[in-house]
XYZ file of C-alpha atoms in Angstrom:
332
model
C -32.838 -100.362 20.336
C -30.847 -97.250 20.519
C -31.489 -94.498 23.022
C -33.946 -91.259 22.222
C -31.721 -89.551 25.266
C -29.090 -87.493 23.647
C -26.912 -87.278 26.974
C -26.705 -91.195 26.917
C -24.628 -93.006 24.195
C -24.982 -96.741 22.669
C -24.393 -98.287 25.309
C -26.444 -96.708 27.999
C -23.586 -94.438 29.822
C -23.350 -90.685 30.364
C -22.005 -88.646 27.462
C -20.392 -85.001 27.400
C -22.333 -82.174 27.075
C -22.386 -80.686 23.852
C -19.466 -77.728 23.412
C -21.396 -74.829 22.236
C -20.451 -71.205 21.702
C -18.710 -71.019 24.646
C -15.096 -69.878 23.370
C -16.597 -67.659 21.179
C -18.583 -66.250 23.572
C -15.061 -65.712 25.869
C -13.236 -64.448 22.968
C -16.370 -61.663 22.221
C -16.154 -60.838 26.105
C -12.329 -60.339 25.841
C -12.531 -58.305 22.518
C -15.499 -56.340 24.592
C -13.361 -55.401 27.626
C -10.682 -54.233 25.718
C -12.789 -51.907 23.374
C -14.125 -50.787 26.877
C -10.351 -50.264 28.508
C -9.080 -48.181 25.009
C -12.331 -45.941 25.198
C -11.638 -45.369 28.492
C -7.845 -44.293 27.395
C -9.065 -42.009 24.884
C -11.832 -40.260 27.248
C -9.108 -39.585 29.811
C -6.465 -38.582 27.632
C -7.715 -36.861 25.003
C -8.631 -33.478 26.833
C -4.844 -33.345 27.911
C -3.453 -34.269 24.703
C -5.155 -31.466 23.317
C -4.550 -28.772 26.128
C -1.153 -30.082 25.504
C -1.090 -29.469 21.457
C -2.764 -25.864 22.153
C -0.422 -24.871 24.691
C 2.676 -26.737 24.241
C 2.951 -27.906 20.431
C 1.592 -24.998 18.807
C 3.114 -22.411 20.517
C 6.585 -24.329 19.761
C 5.449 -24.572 16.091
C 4.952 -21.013 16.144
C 8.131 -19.550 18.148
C 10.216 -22.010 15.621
C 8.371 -20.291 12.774
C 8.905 -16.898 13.740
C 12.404 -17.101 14.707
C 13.157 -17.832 10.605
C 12.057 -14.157 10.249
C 13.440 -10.371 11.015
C 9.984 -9.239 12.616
C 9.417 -6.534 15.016
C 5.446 -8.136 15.587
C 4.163 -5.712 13.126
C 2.132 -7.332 10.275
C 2.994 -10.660 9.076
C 6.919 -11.576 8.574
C 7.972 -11.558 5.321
C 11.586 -10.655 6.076
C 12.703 -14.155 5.762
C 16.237 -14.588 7.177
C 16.666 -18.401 7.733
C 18.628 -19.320 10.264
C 21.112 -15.905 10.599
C 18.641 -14.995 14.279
C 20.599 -18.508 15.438
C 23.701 -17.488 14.011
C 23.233 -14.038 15.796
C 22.457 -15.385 18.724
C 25.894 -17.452 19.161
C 27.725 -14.177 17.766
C 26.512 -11.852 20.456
C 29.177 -12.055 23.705
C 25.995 -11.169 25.633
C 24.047 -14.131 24.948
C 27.493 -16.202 25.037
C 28.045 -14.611 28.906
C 23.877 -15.175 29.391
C 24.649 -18.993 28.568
C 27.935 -19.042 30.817
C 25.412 -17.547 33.586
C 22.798 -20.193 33.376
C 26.364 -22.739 33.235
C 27.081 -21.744 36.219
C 23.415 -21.584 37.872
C 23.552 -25.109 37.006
C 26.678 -26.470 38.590
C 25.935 -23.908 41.706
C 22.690 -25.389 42.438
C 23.790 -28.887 41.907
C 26.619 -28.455 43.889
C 25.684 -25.884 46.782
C 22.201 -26.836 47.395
C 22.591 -30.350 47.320
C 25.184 -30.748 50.417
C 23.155 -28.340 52.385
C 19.715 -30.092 51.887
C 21.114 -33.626 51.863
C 22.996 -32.072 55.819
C 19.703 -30.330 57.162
C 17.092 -33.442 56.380
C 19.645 -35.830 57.497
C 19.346 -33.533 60.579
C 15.952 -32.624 60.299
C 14.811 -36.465 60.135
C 16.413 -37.313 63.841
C 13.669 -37.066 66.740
C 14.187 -34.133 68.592
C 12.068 -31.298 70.317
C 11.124 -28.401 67.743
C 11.871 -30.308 64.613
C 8.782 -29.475 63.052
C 9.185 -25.922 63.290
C 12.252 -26.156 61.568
C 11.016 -27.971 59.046
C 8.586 -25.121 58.539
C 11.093 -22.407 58.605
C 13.340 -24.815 56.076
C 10.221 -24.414 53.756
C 9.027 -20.951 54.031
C 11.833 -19.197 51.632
C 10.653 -21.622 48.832
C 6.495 -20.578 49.089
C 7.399 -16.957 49.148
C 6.501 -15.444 45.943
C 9.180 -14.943 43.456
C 9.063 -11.450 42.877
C 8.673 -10.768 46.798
C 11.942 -12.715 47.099
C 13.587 -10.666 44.266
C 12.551 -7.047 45.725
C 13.304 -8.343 49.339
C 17.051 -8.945 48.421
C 17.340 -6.237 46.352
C 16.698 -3.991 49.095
C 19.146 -6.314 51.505
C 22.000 -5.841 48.766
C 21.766 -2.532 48.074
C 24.565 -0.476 48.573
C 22.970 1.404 51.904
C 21.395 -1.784 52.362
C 20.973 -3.905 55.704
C 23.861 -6.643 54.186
C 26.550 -3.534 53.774
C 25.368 -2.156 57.196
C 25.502 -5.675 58.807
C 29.163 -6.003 57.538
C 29.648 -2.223 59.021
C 28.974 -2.665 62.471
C 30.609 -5.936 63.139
C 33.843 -4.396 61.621
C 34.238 -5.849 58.794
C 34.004 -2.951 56.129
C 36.470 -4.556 53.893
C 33.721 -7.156 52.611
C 31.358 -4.224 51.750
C 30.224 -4.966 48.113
C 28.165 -3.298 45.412
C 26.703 -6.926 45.322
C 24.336 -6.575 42.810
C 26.381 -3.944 40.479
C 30.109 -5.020 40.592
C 30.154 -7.135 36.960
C 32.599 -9.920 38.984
C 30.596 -10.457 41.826
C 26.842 -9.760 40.917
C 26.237 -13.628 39.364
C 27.503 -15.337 42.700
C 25.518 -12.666 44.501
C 22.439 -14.311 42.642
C 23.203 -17.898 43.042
C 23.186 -16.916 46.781
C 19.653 -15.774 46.798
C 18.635 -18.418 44.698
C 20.213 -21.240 47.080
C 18.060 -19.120 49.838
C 15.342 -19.428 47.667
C 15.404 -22.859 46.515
C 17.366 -25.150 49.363
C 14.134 -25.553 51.325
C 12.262 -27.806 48.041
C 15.407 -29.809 48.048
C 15.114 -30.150 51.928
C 11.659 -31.243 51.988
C 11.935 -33.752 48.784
C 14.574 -35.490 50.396
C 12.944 -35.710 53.732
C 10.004 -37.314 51.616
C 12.593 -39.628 50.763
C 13.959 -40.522 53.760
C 10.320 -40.996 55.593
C 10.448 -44.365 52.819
C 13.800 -45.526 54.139
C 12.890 -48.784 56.649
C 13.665 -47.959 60.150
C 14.502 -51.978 60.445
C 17.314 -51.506 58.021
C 19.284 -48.059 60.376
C 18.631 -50.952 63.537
C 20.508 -54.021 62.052
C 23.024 -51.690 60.826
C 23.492 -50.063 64.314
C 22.959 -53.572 66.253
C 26.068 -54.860 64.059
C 28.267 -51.642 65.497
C 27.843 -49.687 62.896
C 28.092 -45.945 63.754
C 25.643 -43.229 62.938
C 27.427 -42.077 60.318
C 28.462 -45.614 58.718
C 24.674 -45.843 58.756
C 24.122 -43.191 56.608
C 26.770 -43.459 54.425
C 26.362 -47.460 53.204
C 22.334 -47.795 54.032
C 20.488 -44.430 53.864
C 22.234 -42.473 50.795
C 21.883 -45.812 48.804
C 18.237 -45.526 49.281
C 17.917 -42.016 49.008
C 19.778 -42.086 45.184
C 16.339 -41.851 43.291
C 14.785 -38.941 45.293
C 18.491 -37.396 44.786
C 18.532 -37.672 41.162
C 15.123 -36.649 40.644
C 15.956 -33.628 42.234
C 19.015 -33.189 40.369
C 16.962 -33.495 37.388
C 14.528 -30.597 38.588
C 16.872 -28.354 39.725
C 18.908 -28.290 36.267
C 15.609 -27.616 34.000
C 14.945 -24.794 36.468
C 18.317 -23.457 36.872
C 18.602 -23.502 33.136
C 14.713 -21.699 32.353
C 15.645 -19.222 35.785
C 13.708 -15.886 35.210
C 11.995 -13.866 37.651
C 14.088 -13.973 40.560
C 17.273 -12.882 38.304
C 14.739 -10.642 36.500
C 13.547 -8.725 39.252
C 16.590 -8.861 41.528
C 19.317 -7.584 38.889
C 19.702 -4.100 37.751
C 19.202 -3.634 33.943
C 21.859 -1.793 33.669
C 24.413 -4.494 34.877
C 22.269 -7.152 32.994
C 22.417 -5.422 30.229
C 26.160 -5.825 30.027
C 25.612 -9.536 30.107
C 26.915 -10.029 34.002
C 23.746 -11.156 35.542
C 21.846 -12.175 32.262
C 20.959 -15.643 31.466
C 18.849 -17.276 28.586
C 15.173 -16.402 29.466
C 15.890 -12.767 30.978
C 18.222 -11.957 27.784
C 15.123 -13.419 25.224
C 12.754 -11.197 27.447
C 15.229 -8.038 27.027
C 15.414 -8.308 23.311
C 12.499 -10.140 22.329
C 10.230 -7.955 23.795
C 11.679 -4.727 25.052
C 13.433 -4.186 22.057
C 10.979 -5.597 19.504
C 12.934 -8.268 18.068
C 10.517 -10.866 17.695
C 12.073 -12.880 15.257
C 15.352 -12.764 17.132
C 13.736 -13.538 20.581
C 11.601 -16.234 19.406
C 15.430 -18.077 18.291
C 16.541 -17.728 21.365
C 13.387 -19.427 22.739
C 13.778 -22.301 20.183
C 17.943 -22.383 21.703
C 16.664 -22.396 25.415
C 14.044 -25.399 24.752
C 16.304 -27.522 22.972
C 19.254 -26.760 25.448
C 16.986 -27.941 28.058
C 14.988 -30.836 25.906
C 19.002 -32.414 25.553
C 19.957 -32.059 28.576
C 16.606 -33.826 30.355
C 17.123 -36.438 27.434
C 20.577 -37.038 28.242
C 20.131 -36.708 31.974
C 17.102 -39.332 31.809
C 18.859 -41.624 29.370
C 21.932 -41.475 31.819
C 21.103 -41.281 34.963
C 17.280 -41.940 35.786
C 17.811 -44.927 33.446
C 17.798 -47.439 36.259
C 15.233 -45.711 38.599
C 12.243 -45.756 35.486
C 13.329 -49.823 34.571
C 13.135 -50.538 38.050
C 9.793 -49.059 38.484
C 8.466 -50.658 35.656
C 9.903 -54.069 36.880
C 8.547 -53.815 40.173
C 5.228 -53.049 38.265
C 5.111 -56.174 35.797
C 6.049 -58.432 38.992
């Protein structure tokens, strides 16, 4: 007689469970949680993809528009000129000495700052008695405002001004510059102020990124004989290289978009004449001042895609290895 029990089988033993939906039910849970993770992407991202279109997109859209136009911002353009604004642009030695400006802006930063902020936190991250406060006084020039900054050193570099007078007293009249006038020296005069300016973000960043350097790391080196310096050169710099390059990386976007310190520090005359332009103070000066819409928006459109090639270049080159190694360390 066979069994009624459908857990038992012919000959009286224990037989499996029936399957059921059970994959399917797995495979709807799956499908489930990964509708829920994609809404989730879309709720978070989709108010700063659109601030981003509105503010960023558009506004390109528009500038790249405009600059194919002769329009003073009267009416609609109808003046179409193509691309002669660009071809303008390139022709003018004032833009040309503009784009030298922000050249050297560049290099200075790059080249000035970086030994002097890489010196003082290497300093500034030893234990000794006050070293807070100079961290504070490190950081002050770069949270004072920019125009404060400008009309501060404008008033130091004037030709009655305190630097002259300085120079003056301790007997050393020969120095005495119109700093901020003289067409040879007015440019280096501005990368000064903006190394005063600046220097203290590069201090602090690479402090930040010397706080993540492993103390146990400086006391094998030093327990193997290895002097302070050896230390820093073949353990701490090696570790420092990402915060160093992501500086590098910020400091040439701002040195080449640089505006209201140069703006409010320079005198127009002496900008005018292309000595202490650069890009974004010589698009303000004809763009807007002298109504040349069309023609300022081109020079916009030049300044973005100097500075969209030279982040993709800079990323593509040299923060390479820093963004695959983060994303390795994040798929271990």
């Amino acid at each position: 007689m066979t069994s009624t029990n459908p857990t038992l089988d012919l000959a009286g033993g224990a037989s499996a469970p029936p399957a059921g939906p059970r994959p399917a039910r797995r495979s709807s849970a799956r499908a489930a949680e990964t509708r829920r993770k994609w809404y989730e992407i879309i709720g978070l991202t989709t108010p700063a993809v659109i601030v981003y279109v509105m503010f960023v997109l558009v506004p390109m859209g528009f500038a790249f528009y405009y600059s194919l136009f002769r329009w003073r911002g009267v009416g609609p353009p109808t003046d179409y000129v193509g691309f002669d604004n660009y071809v303008l642009a390139f022709q003018d030695p004032i833009f040309l000495d503009a784009l030298r400006n922000n050249a050297i802006i560049v290099f200075g930063s790059l080249l000035i700052q970086g030994p002097i902020a890489l010196g003082v936190a290497l300093l500034l991250n030893r234990n000794f008695r006050g070293r807070t406060v100079f961290r504070l006084l490190a950081f002050v020039p770069y949270v004072l405002a920019e125009v404060t900054v400008g009309i501060m050193w404008k008033l130091l570099l004037s030709d009655a001004g305190t630097i002259n007078a300085m120079l003056e007293s301790l007997g050393l009249g020969g120095l005495v510059q119109a700093w901020l006038a003289d067409l040879d020296v007015v440019i280096w005069t501005l990368l000064a102020v903006l190394t005063w300016k600046y220097v203290g973000f590069a201090i602090i960043l690479l402090l930040a990124g010397l706080s993540n350097v492993p103390q146990e790391l400086n006391e094998a080196a030093a327990i193997d004989g290895a002097s302070w310096w050896q230390i820093q050169r073949h353990v701490t710099l090696p570790l420092l290289g990402p915060t160093i390059r992501i500086w590098m990386f910020l400091s040439m976007i701002g040195s080449l978009q640089v505006f209201d310190v140069i703006w409010v520090t320079s005198v127009p005359a002496v900008r005018s004449l292309g000595a202490s332009a650069t890009m974004a103070t010589y698009m303000v000066d004809n763009g807007f001042f002298a109504r040349l819409w069309g023609y300022g928006n081109a020079v916009a459109v030049i300044l973005f895609a100097i500075s969209f090639v030279a982040a993709v270049l800079f990323q593509r080159f040299l923060l390479r290895r820093d963004i695959e190694g983060a994303i390795t360390r994040r798929a271990n």
